[in-house]
Amino acid sequence: MSTTDRQLRVGMVGYAFMGAAHSQAWRTVNRVYDLPARARMALICGRDAGKVADAADRLGWEAHTTNWRDLIARDDIDVVDVCTPGDSHAEIALAALAAGKHVLCEKPLANTVTEARAMAAAAATAQAAGVRSMCGFNYRRVPAVTMMRQLVADGRLGVIRHVRATYLQDWIVDPQFPLVWRLQRDKAGSGALGDIGAHIIDLTQFVTGQRITGVSAITETFVKERPLPAGSSGLAATVDGAGPVDGHGAVDGHGPATGTVTVDDAAVFVARLDGGSLATYEASRFATGRKNALRVEINGSLGTVAFDLERLNELEFYDATRPAAEQGFTRILVTEGEHPYMSAWWPPGHIIGYEHSFTHQMRDFIEAVATGADPTPSFADALQVQLVLDAVTRSAELGSSWTEVEPALATVAA
Ligand code: SOE
Protein backbone atom coordinates (compact mmCIF):
# COMPACT_ATOMS: atom_id res chain seq x y z
CA MET A 1 0.00 0.00 0.00
CA SER A 2 2.66 2.48 0.99
CA THR A 3 4.10 4.30 -2.03
CA THR A 4 6.91 5.90 -0.10
CA ASP A 5 10.54 4.82 -0.30
CA ARG A 6 11.30 6.16 3.17
CA GLN A 7 12.17 3.33 5.50
CA LEU A 8 12.14 3.02 9.27
CA ARG A 9 14.62 0.24 10.04
CA VAL A 10 13.41 -1.51 13.17
CA GLY A 11 15.48 -3.42 15.71
CA MET A 12 13.36 -5.39 18.18
CA VAL A 13 14.65 -6.74 21.50
CA GLY A 14 12.72 -9.77 22.70
CA TYR A 15 10.91 -12.52 20.83
CA ALA A 16 8.34 -14.04 23.20
CA PHE A 17 4.61 -13.22 23.26
CA MET A 18 4.97 -9.47 22.77
CA GLY A 19 7.80 -9.93 20.29
CA ALA A 20 5.52 -12.13 18.23
CA ALA A 21 2.59 -9.70 18.51
CA HIS A 22 4.78 -6.74 17.52
CA SER A 23 6.31 -8.71 14.63
CA GLN A 24 2.85 -9.46 13.25
CA ALA A 25 2.10 -5.74 13.36
CA TRP A 26 5.38 -4.63 11.76
CA ARG A 27 4.81 -7.22 8.97
CA THR A 28 1.25 -6.05 8.35
CA VAL A 29 1.06 -2.30 8.93
CA ASN A 30 2.39 -1.05 5.56
CA ARG A 31 0.33 -3.61 3.69
CA VAL A 32 -2.84 -2.18 5.18
CA TYR A 33 -2.19 1.51 5.69
CA ASP A 34 -0.72 4.05 3.24
CA LEU A 35 1.90 5.70 5.44
CA PRO A 36 4.73 8.22 4.90
CA ALA A 37 7.31 5.55 5.81
CA ARG A 38 7.70 1.80 5.60
CA ALA A 39 8.74 -0.35 8.54
CA ARG A 40 11.66 -2.64 7.70
CA MET A 41 12.06 -5.61 10.04
CA ALA A 42 15.83 -5.33 10.06
CA LEU A 43 17.07 -7.00 13.24
CA ILE A 44 15.72 -9.04 16.13
CA CYS A 45 17.65 -9.56 19.37
CA GLY A 46 17.44 -12.23 22.06
CA ARG A 47 19.75 -13.83 24.59
CA ASP A 48 19.63 -17.35 23.18
CA ALA A 49 21.37 -17.58 19.80
CA GLY A 50 19.42 -20.61 18.64
CA LYS A 51 16.03 -19.33 19.76
CA VAL A 52 16.54 -15.86 18.28
CA ALA A 53 17.64 -17.36 14.96
CA ASP A 54 14.44 -19.42 14.93
CA ALA A 55 12.42 -16.34 15.86
CA ALA A 56 13.98 -14.32 13.03
CA ASP A 57 12.95 -16.98 10.56
CA ARG A 58 9.50 -17.59 12.02
CA LEU A 59 8.59 -13.93 12.63
CA GLY A 60 10.13 -12.46 9.47
CA TRP A 61 13.20 -10.52 10.58
CA GLU A 62 16.10 -9.97 8.16
CA ALA A 63 18.83 -10.64 10.72
CA HIS A 64 19.33 -11.54 14.35
CA THR A 65 21.75 -10.86 17.17
CA THR A 66 22.22 -11.73 20.85
CA ASN A 67 23.61 -8.33 21.82
CA TRP A 68 21.13 -5.44 22.16
CA ARG A 69 23.97 -2.96 22.60
CA ASP A 70 25.28 -3.86 19.16
CA LEU A 71 21.75 -3.39 17.81
CA ILE A 72 21.57 0.12 19.28
CA ALA A 73 25.08 0.99 18.07
CA ARG A 74 24.27 0.26 14.43
CA ASP A 75 23.70 3.32 12.25
CA ASP A 76 21.35 1.32 10.04
CA ILE A 77 18.75 1.00 12.81
CA ASP A 78 16.24 3.87 13.24
CA VAL A 79 13.75 2.41 15.75
CA VAL A 80 14.26 0.25 18.83
CA ASP A 81 11.24 -1.79 19.87
CA VAL A 82 11.57 -3.03 23.48
CA CYS A 83 9.68 -6.28 24.07
CA THR A 84 11.62 -7.66 27.03
CA PRO A 85 10.67 -8.31 30.67
CA GLY A 86 10.31 -5.07 32.64
CA ASP A 87 13.68 -5.26 34.37
CA SER A 88 15.50 -4.34 31.14
CA HIS A 89 13.12 -1.68 29.75
CA ALA A 90 14.97 1.24 31.29
CA GLU A 91 18.51 0.18 30.39
CA ILE A 92 17.63 -0.56 26.77
CA ALA A 93 15.35 2.45 26.20
CA LEU A 94 17.78 4.91 27.81
CA ALA A 95 20.64 3.63 25.66
CA ALA A 96 18.49 3.76 22.53
CA LEU A 97 17.30 7.32 23.19
CA ALA A 98 20.87 8.43 23.90
CA ALA A 99 21.86 6.91 20.55
CA GLY A 100 19.16 8.92 18.79
CA LYS A 101 16.87 5.98 18.10
CA HIS A 102 13.11 6.33 18.16
CA VAL A 103 11.75 3.98 20.87
CA LEU A 104 8.59 1.92 21.30
CA CYS A 105 8.62 0.31 24.75
CA GLU A 106 6.15 -2.33 25.96
CA LYS A 107 4.06 -1.67 29.05
CA PRO A 108 4.42 -1.07 31.86
CA LEU A 109 7.15 1.43 31.09
CA ALA A 110 9.42 0.20 33.88
CA ASN A 111 9.55 -1.74 37.12
CA THR A 112 9.92 1.32 39.35
CA VAL A 113 8.97 5.00 39.42
CA THR A 114 12.66 5.89 39.56
CA GLU A 115 13.30 4.09 36.28
CA ALA A 116 10.16 5.53 34.71
CA ARG A 117 11.14 9.07 35.69
CA ALA A 118 14.57 8.62 34.12
CA MET A 119 12.97 7.26 30.94
CA ALA A 120 10.48 10.11 30.72
CA ALA A 121 13.25 12.66 31.26
CA ALA A 122 15.44 11.05 28.62
CA ALA A 123 12.50 10.96 26.20
CA ALA A 124 11.89 14.67 26.73
CA THR A 125 15.55 15.44 26.06
CA ALA A 126 15.58 13.26 22.97
CA GLN A 127 12.36 14.83 21.72
CA ALA A 128 14.15 18.16 21.44
CA ALA A 129 16.42 16.46 18.94
CA GLY A 130 13.49 15.02 16.99
CA VAL A 131 13.68 11.56 18.56
CA ARG A 132 10.23 10.09 19.27
CA SER A 133 9.09 7.59 21.94
CA MET A 134 5.90 5.77 22.84
CA CYS A 135 4.72 3.18 25.38
CA GLY A 136 2.82 0.16 24.06
CA PHE A 137 -0.57 0.38 25.73
CA ASN A 138 -2.13 -1.32 22.74
CA TYR A 139 -5.74 -1.54 23.97
CA ARG A 140 -6.15 2.21 23.37
CA ARG A 141 -6.04 1.27 19.72
CA VAL A 142 -8.91 -1.18 19.69
CA PRO A 143 -11.39 0.80 17.55
CA ALA A 144 -14.19 0.39 20.11
CA VAL A 145 -11.98 1.84 22.85
CA THR A 146 -11.03 4.83 20.74
CA MET A 147 -14.74 5.28 20.04
CA MET A 148 -15.50 5.20 23.79
CA ARG A 149 -13.09 8.11 24.17
CA GLN A 150 -14.84 9.99 21.36
CA LEU A 151 -18.26 9.44 22.94
CA VAL A 152 -16.99 10.85 26.26
CA ALA A 153 -15.16 13.74 24.59
CA ASP A 154 -18.29 14.61 22.58
CA GLY A 155 -20.27 14.85 25.81
CA ARG A 156 -22.56 11.98 24.95
CA LEU A 157 -22.22 10.60 28.50
CA GLY A 158 -22.44 13.97 30.22
CA VAL A 159 -20.58 14.26 33.52
CA ILE A 160 -18.66 11.06 34.25
CA ARG A 161 -19.67 9.67 37.64
CA HIS A 162 -18.31 6.11 37.66
CA VAL A 163 -15.46 4.20 36.06
CA ARG A 164 -15.55 0.43 36.55
CA ALA A 165 -12.68 -1.66 35.16
CA THR A 166 -11.64 -5.29 35.51
CA TYR A 167 -8.90 -7.26 33.82
CA LEU A 168 -9.12 -10.96 34.71
CA GLN A 169 -6.97 -13.96 33.79
CA ASP A 170 -6.49 -17.42 35.27
CA TRP A 171 -3.23 -18.78 33.89
CA ILE A 172 -1.61 -19.36 37.30
CA VAL A 173 -4.56 -20.77 39.26
CA ASP A 174 -2.76 -24.15 39.30
CA PRO A 175 -0.30 -24.02 42.23
CA GLN A 176 2.01 -26.26 40.20
CA PHE A 177 2.39 -23.58 37.54
CA PRO A 178 6.11 -22.80 37.71
CA LEU A 179 7.83 -19.71 39.01
CA VAL A 180 8.25 -17.85 35.73
CA TRP A 181 9.72 -14.35 35.46
CA ARG A 182 6.29 -12.66 35.64
CA LEU A 183 6.05 -13.95 39.25
CA GLN A 184 9.36 -12.40 40.34
CA ARG A 185 9.42 -8.77 41.50
CA ASP A 186 13.03 -8.22 40.42
CA LYS A 187 12.07 -9.24 36.84
CA ALA A 188 8.50 -8.02 36.49
CA GLY A 189 8.24 -5.21 39.04
CA SER A 190 4.84 -6.42 40.18
CA GLY A 191 2.34 -9.13 39.31
CA ALA A 192 -1.20 -8.75 38.01
CA LEU A 193 -1.10 -5.10 39.04
CA GLY A 194 1.62 -3.96 36.65
CA ASP A 195 1.05 -6.56 33.97
CA ILE A 196 -2.71 -6.21 33.41
CA GLY A 197 -3.70 -3.55 35.94
CA ALA A 198 -1.53 -1.08 34.04
CA HIS A 199 -3.71 -1.63 30.97
CA ILE A 200 -6.97 -0.69 32.70
CA ILE A 201 -5.34 2.28 34.42
CA ASP A 202 -4.11 3.63 31.08
CA LEU A 203 -7.28 2.70 29.21
CA THR A 204 -9.68 4.39 31.66
CA GLN A 205 -7.58 7.55 31.82
CA PHE A 206 -7.40 7.56 28.01
CA VAL A 207 -11.16 7.10 27.62
CA THR A 208 -12.26 9.61 30.27
CA GLY A 209 -9.51 12.17 29.75
CA GLN A 210 -9.21 12.19 33.54
CA ARG A 211 -6.30 11.15 35.74
CA ILE A 212 -6.31 9.10 38.92
CA THR A 213 -5.46 11.31 41.89
CA GLY A 214 -5.70 8.85 44.77
CA VAL A 215 -6.26 5.15 45.52
CA SER A 216 -7.06 2.76 48.31
CA ALA A 217 -5.90 -0.75 47.57
CA ILE A 218 -5.57 -4.34 48.67
CA THR A 219 -3.44 -6.99 47.02
CA GLU A 220 -2.97 -10.72 47.60
CA THR A 221 -0.56 -13.46 46.70
CA PHE A 222 -2.69 -16.59 46.95
CA VAL A 223 0.06 -19.10 46.11
CA LYS A 224 3.30 -18.08 47.78
CA GLU A 225 5.65 -20.90 46.72
CA ARG A 226 5.88 -22.45 43.29
CA PRO A 227 8.01 -25.13 41.60
CA LEU A 228 11.03 -23.78 39.75
CA PRO A 229 10.65 -24.25 36.00
CA ALA A 230 12.08 -27.40 34.39
CA GLY A 231 15.79 -27.03 33.88
CA SER A 232 16.25 -24.85 36.95
CA SER A 233 19.12 -25.95 39.20
CA GLY A 234 18.71 -25.10 42.85
CA LEU A 235 19.77 -21.75 44.20
CA ALA A 236 21.20 -20.52 40.92
CA ALA A 237 18.09 -21.50 39.05
CA THR A 238 17.15 -19.54 36.00
CA VAL A 239 13.49 -19.05 35.32
CA ASP A 240 12.18 -19.17 31.82
CA GLY A 241 15.55 -18.00 30.61
CA ALA A 242 14.94 -14.68 32.27
CA GLY A 243 17.56 -14.77 34.96
CA PRO A 244 18.28 -16.28 38.39
CA VAL A 245 15.76 -16.70 41.16
CA ASP A 246 16.37 -17.50 44.79
CA GLY A 247 15.10 -21.04 44.49
CA HIS A 248 14.68 -22.96 47.74
CA GLY A 249 16.19 -26.43 48.06
CA ALA A 250 18.63 -27.81 45.54
CA VAL A 251 17.20 -29.96 42.80
CA ASP A 252 18.78 -33.16 44.06
CA GLY A 253 16.23 -35.61 42.72
CA HIS A 254 14.23 -35.48 45.96
CA GLY A 255 11.20 -33.51 44.82
CA PRO A 256 11.14 -30.29 42.80
CA ALA A 257 12.85 -27.20 44.13
CA THR A 258 10.48 -24.34 44.83
CA GLY A 259 10.81 -20.59 44.82
CA THR A 260 8.98 -17.75 46.49
CA VAL A 261 6.44 -15.72 44.53
CA THR A 262 7.38 -12.11 45.17
CA VAL A 263 4.54 -10.32 43.37
CA ASP A 264 0.80 -9.91 43.72
CA ASP A 265 -1.58 -12.45 42.21
CA ALA A 266 -4.43 -9.96 42.40
CA ALA A 267 -4.94 -6.26 43.09
CA VAL A 268 -8.21 -4.49 43.89
CA PHE A 269 -8.47 -0.75 44.40
CA VAL A 270 -10.84 2.19 44.45
CA ALA A 271 -9.78 5.53 43.04
CA ARG A 272 -10.79 9.13 42.56
CA LEU A 273 -10.20 10.81 39.19
CA ASP A 274 -9.47 14.51 38.77
CA GLY A 275 -12.76 15.10 36.99
CA GLY A 276 -14.68 13.97 40.07
CA SER A 277 -15.35 10.39 39.04
CA LEU A 278 -15.27 7.45 41.43
CA ALA A 279 -13.56 4.36 40.08
CA THR A 280 -13.09 0.70 40.93
CA TYR A 281 -10.31 -1.48 39.51
CA GLU A 282 -9.64 -5.22 39.72
CA ALA A 283 -6.69 -7.05 38.18
CA SER A 284 -6.38 -10.76 38.89
CA ARG A 285 -4.63 -13.84 37.58
CA PHE A 286 -6.90 -16.05 39.71
CA ALA A 287 -10.27 -15.39 38.09
CA THR A 288 -10.85 -19.02 37.17
CA GLY A 289 -12.34 -19.29 33.69
CA ARG A 290 -11.49 -15.74 32.68
CA LYS A 291 -8.69 -16.02 30.11
CA ASN A 292 -8.07 -12.41 29.07
CA ALA A 293 -11.21 -10.67 30.23
CA LEU A 294 -10.86 -6.90 30.14
CA ARG A 295 -14.10 -4.99 30.78
CA VAL A 296 -14.70 -1.30 31.27
CA GLU A 297 -17.96 0.55 31.99
CA ILE A 298 -18.28 4.31 32.20
CA ASN A 299 -21.43 5.77 33.78
CA GLY A 300 -22.28 9.41 33.10
CA SER A 301 -25.11 11.80 33.77
CA LEU A 302 -26.42 11.35 30.23
CA GLY A 303 -25.51 7.77 29.49
CA THR A 304 -23.28 4.73 29.82
CA VAL A 305 -20.79 3.01 27.56
CA ALA A 306 -19.37 -0.45 28.19
CA PHE A 307 -16.58 -2.44 26.51
CA ASP A 308 -15.69 -6.14 26.74
CA LEU A 309 -12.40 -7.30 25.16
CA GLU A 310 -13.97 -10.68 24.45
CA ARG A 311 -16.39 -8.78 22.18
CA LEU A 312 -13.86 -6.20 21.05
CA ASN A 313 -15.76 -5.19 17.89
CA GLU A 314 -18.72 -4.00 19.95
CA LEU A 315 -19.73 -1.27 22.37
CA GLU A 316 -22.78 -1.17 24.61
CA PHE A 317 -24.21 2.32 24.68
CA TYR A 318 -27.08 3.66 26.80
CA ASP A 319 -28.31 7.09 25.78
CA ALA A 320 -30.37 8.58 28.57
CA THR A 321 -31.33 11.52 26.35
CA ARG A 322 -33.54 9.35 24.17
CA PRO A 323 -37.30 9.33 24.76
CA ALA A 324 -38.00 7.21 27.82
CA ALA A 325 -39.97 4.71 25.78
CA GLU A 326 -36.95 4.14 23.51
CA GLN A 327 -34.23 3.93 26.16
CA GLY A 328 -32.11 0.82 26.46
CA PHE A 329 -28.60 -0.46 25.84
CA THR A 330 -27.77 -0.58 22.15
CA ARG A 331 -25.00 -2.73 20.70
CA ILE A 332 -22.81 -0.73 18.37
CA LEU A 333 -20.88 -2.90 15.92
CA VAL A 334 -17.65 -0.91 15.51
CA THR A 335 -16.78 -2.05 11.99
CA GLU A 336 -17.98 0.84 9.82
CA GLY A 337 -15.49 2.73 7.67
CA GLU A 338 -16.01 5.85 9.78
CA HIS A 339 -15.07 4.04 12.95
CA PRO A 340 -11.45 4.51 14.15
CA TYR A 341 -8.88 2.53 12.14
CA MET A 342 -11.56 0.47 10.36
CA SER A 343 -11.46 2.04 6.88
CA ALA A 344 -8.27 0.11 6.13
CA TRP A 345 -9.72 -3.30 6.88
CA TRP A 346 -12.74 -5.18 5.64
CA PRO A 347 -16.32 -4.19 4.74
CA PRO A 348 -18.70 -3.48 7.64
CA GLY A 349 -19.43 -6.48 9.84
CA HIS A 350 -16.16 -8.26 9.04
CA ILE A 351 -14.69 -8.16 12.51
CA ILE A 352 -11.07 -7.75 13.58
CA GLY A 353 -9.09 -9.16 16.52
CA TYR A 354 -6.61 -8.68 19.34
CA GLU A 355 -3.62 -8.52 17.01
CA HIS A 356 -5.08 -5.61 15.02
CA SER A 357 -4.59 -3.31 18.01
CA PHE A 358 -0.83 -3.76 17.57
CA THR A 359 -1.04 -2.96 13.85
CA HIS A 360 -2.96 0.23 14.73
CA GLN A 361 -0.26 0.99 17.31
CA MET A 362 2.49 0.66 14.68
CA ARG A 363 0.42 2.73 12.24
CA ASP A 364 0.26 5.65 14.65
CA PHE A 365 3.91 5.25 15.67
CA ILE A 366 5.16 5.27 12.07
CA GLU A 367 2.98 8.22 11.10
CA ALA A 368 4.15 10.23 14.12
CA VAL A 369 7.83 9.49 13.56
CA ALA A 370 7.62 10.14 9.82
CA THR A 371 5.79 13.46 10.26
CA GLY A 372 7.80 14.71 13.25
CA ALA A 373 4.96 14.40 15.74
CA ASP A 374 5.03 12.90 19.22
CA PRO A 375 3.21 9.55 19.42
CA THR A 376 0.95 8.78 22.37
CA PRO A 377 1.00 7.46 24.98
CA SER A 378 4.27 9.19 25.67
CA PHE A 379 6.79 8.09 28.26
CA ALA A 380 5.38 10.90 30.41
CA ASP A 381 1.91 9.36 30.10
CA ALA A 382 3.40 5.97 30.99
CA LEU A 383 5.22 7.52 33.97
CA GLN A 384 1.87 8.65 35.30
CA VAL A 385 0.58 5.07 35.05
CA GLN A 386 3.72 3.96 36.90
CA LEU A 387 2.93 6.51 39.64
CA VAL A 388 -0.54 5.01 40.01
CA LEU A 389 0.93 1.50 40.20
CA ASP A 390 3.31 2.72 42.89
CA ALA A 391 0.48 4.36 44.85
CA VAL A 392 -1.55 1.15 44.71
CA THR A 393 1.43 -0.86 45.97
CA ARG A 394 2.09 1.62 48.80
CA SER A 395 -1.60 1.76 49.75
CA ALA A 396 -1.80 -2.03 49.92
CA GLU A 397 1.39 -2.24 51.97
CA LEU A 398 0.28 0.50 54.36
CA GLY A 399 -3.28 -0.76 54.61
CA SER A 400 -3.99 2.72 55.97
CA SER A 401 -7.55 2.98 54.72
CA TRP A 402 -8.46 -0.50 55.84
CA THR A 403 -11.15 -0.66 58.53
CA GLU A 404 -11.74 -3.98 60.18
CA VAL A 405 -15.37 -5.15 60.46
CA GLU A 406 -16.29 -5.82 64.05
CA PRO A 407 -16.64 -9.59 64.40
CA ALA A 408 -20.25 -10.61 64.61
CA LEU A 409 -21.34 -12.19 67.88
CA ALA A 410 -21.34 -15.98 67.67
CA THR A 411 -24.56 -16.77 65.84
CA VAL A 412 -26.84 -19.47 67.04
CA ALA A 413 -26.16 -22.58 64.94
CA ALA A 414 -28.91 -22.96 62.31
C1 SOE B 1 -0.29 -11.13 30.45
O1 SOE B 1 -0.59 -12.50 30.30
C2 SOE B 1 -0.45 -10.45 29.10
O2 SOE B 1 0.38 -11.08 28.16
C3 SOE B 1 -0.02 -9.01 29.23
O3 SOE B 1 1.37 -8.91 29.53
C4 SOE B 1 -0.32 -8.27 27.92
O4 SOE B 1 0.03 -6.89 28.04
C5 SOE B 1 -1.80 -8.41 27.59
O5 SOE B 1 -2.11 -7.74 26.38
C6 SOE B 1 -2.17 -9.88 27.49
O6 SOE B 1 -1.83 -10.56 28.72
Tab-separated table of N, CA and C and ligand atoms in Angstrom, residues 17-18 106-107 136 138-139 167 169 171 182 195-196 199 285 291-292 309 354 358, ligand 1:
chain	number	residue	atom	x	y	z
A	17	PHE	N	5.989	-13.549	23.635
A	17	PHE	CA	4.614	-13.219	23.264
A	17	PHE	C	4.542	-11.813	22.645
A	18	MET	N	5.085	-10.827	23.320
A	18	MET	CA	4.971	-9.471	22.769
A	18	MET	C	5.847	-9.297	21.524
A	106	GLU	N	7.325	-1.623	25.452
A	106	GLU	CA	6.151	-2.335	25.964
A	106	GLU	C	5.799	-1.828	27.360
A	107	LYS	N	4.558	-2.087	27.742
A	107	LYS	CA	4.060	-1.671	29.053
A	107	LYS	C	4.318	-2.772	30.071
A	136	GLY	N	3.713	1.053	24.803
A	136	GLY	CA	2.824	0.158	24.064
A	136	GLY	C	1.565	-0.271	24.799
A	138	ASN	N	-1.486	-1.040	24.023
A	138	ASN	CA	-2.131	-1.318	22.739
A	138	ASN	C	-3.653	-1.252	22.772
A	139	TYR	N	-4.272	-1.469	23.954
A	139	TYR	CA	-5.740	-1.543	23.968
A	139	TYR	C	-6.375	-0.201	23.646
A	167	TYR	N	-9.703	-6.516	34.798
A	167	TYR	CA	-8.904	-7.258	33.817
A	167	TYR	C	-8.577	-8.582	34.491
A	169	GLN	N	-7.573	-12.812	34.447
A	169	GLN	CA	-6.967	-13.958	33.788
A	169	GLN	C	-6.931	-15.108	34.790
A	171	TRP	N	-4.285	-17.860	34.357
A	171	TRP	CA	-3.231	-18.779	33.892
A	171	TRP	C	-2.344	-19.322	35.009
A	182	ARG	N	7.382	-13.585	35.322
A	182	ARG	CA	6.293	-12.659	35.644
A	182	ARG	C	5.888	-12.746	37.123
A	195	ASP	N	1.165	-5.879	35.259
A	195	ASP	CA	1.045	-6.563	33.969
A	195	ASP	C	-0.285	-6.240	33.303
A	196	ILE	N	-1.393	-6.453	34.018
A	196	ILE	CA	-2.708	-6.215	33.408
A	196	ILE	C	-3.436	-5.034	34.058
A	199	HIS	N	-2.862	-1.825	32.155
A	199	HIS	CA	-3.712	-1.627	30.974
A	199	HIS	C	-5.004	-0.900	31.322
A	285	ARG	N	-5.027	-12.680	38.358
A	285	ARG	CA	-4.627	-13.842	37.583
A	285	ARG	C	-5.265	-15.115	38.162
A	291	LYS	N	-9.992	-15.810	30.752
A	291	LYS	CA	-8.687	-16.023	30.110
A	291	LYS	C	-7.942	-14.727	29.835
A	292	ASN	N	-8.664	-13.740	29.324
A	292	ASN	CA	-8.074	-12.414	29.073
A	292	ASN	C	-9.197	-11.400	29.023
A	309	LEU	N	-13.440	-6.886	26.111
A	309	LEU	CA	-12.400	-7.301	25.161
A	309	LEU	C	-12.783	-8.588	24.449
A	354	TYR	N	-7.597	-9.190	18.372
A	354	TYR	CA	-6.605	-8.682	19.335
A	354	TYR	C	-5.372	-8.147	18.622
A	358	PHE	N	-2.266	-4.000	17.720
A	358	PHE	CA	-0.827	-3.758	17.574
A	358	PHE	C	-0.523	-3.140	16.202
B	1	SOE	C1	-0.295	-11.127	30.449
B	1	SOE	O1	-0.594	-12.495	30.305
B	1	SOE	C2	-0.448	-10.450	29.101
B	1	SOE	O2	0.376	-11.080	28.157
B	1	SOE	C3	-0.017	-9.006	29.225
B	1	SOE	O3	1.367	-8.914	29.527
B	1	SOE	C4	-0.319	-8.268	27.924
B	1	SOE	O4	0.028	-6.890	28.039
B	1	SOE	C5	-1.802	-8.407	27.594
B	1	SOE	O5	-2.108	-7.741	26.380
B	1	SOE	C6	-2.171	-9.878	27.490
B	1	SOE	O6	-1.825	-10.565	28.715
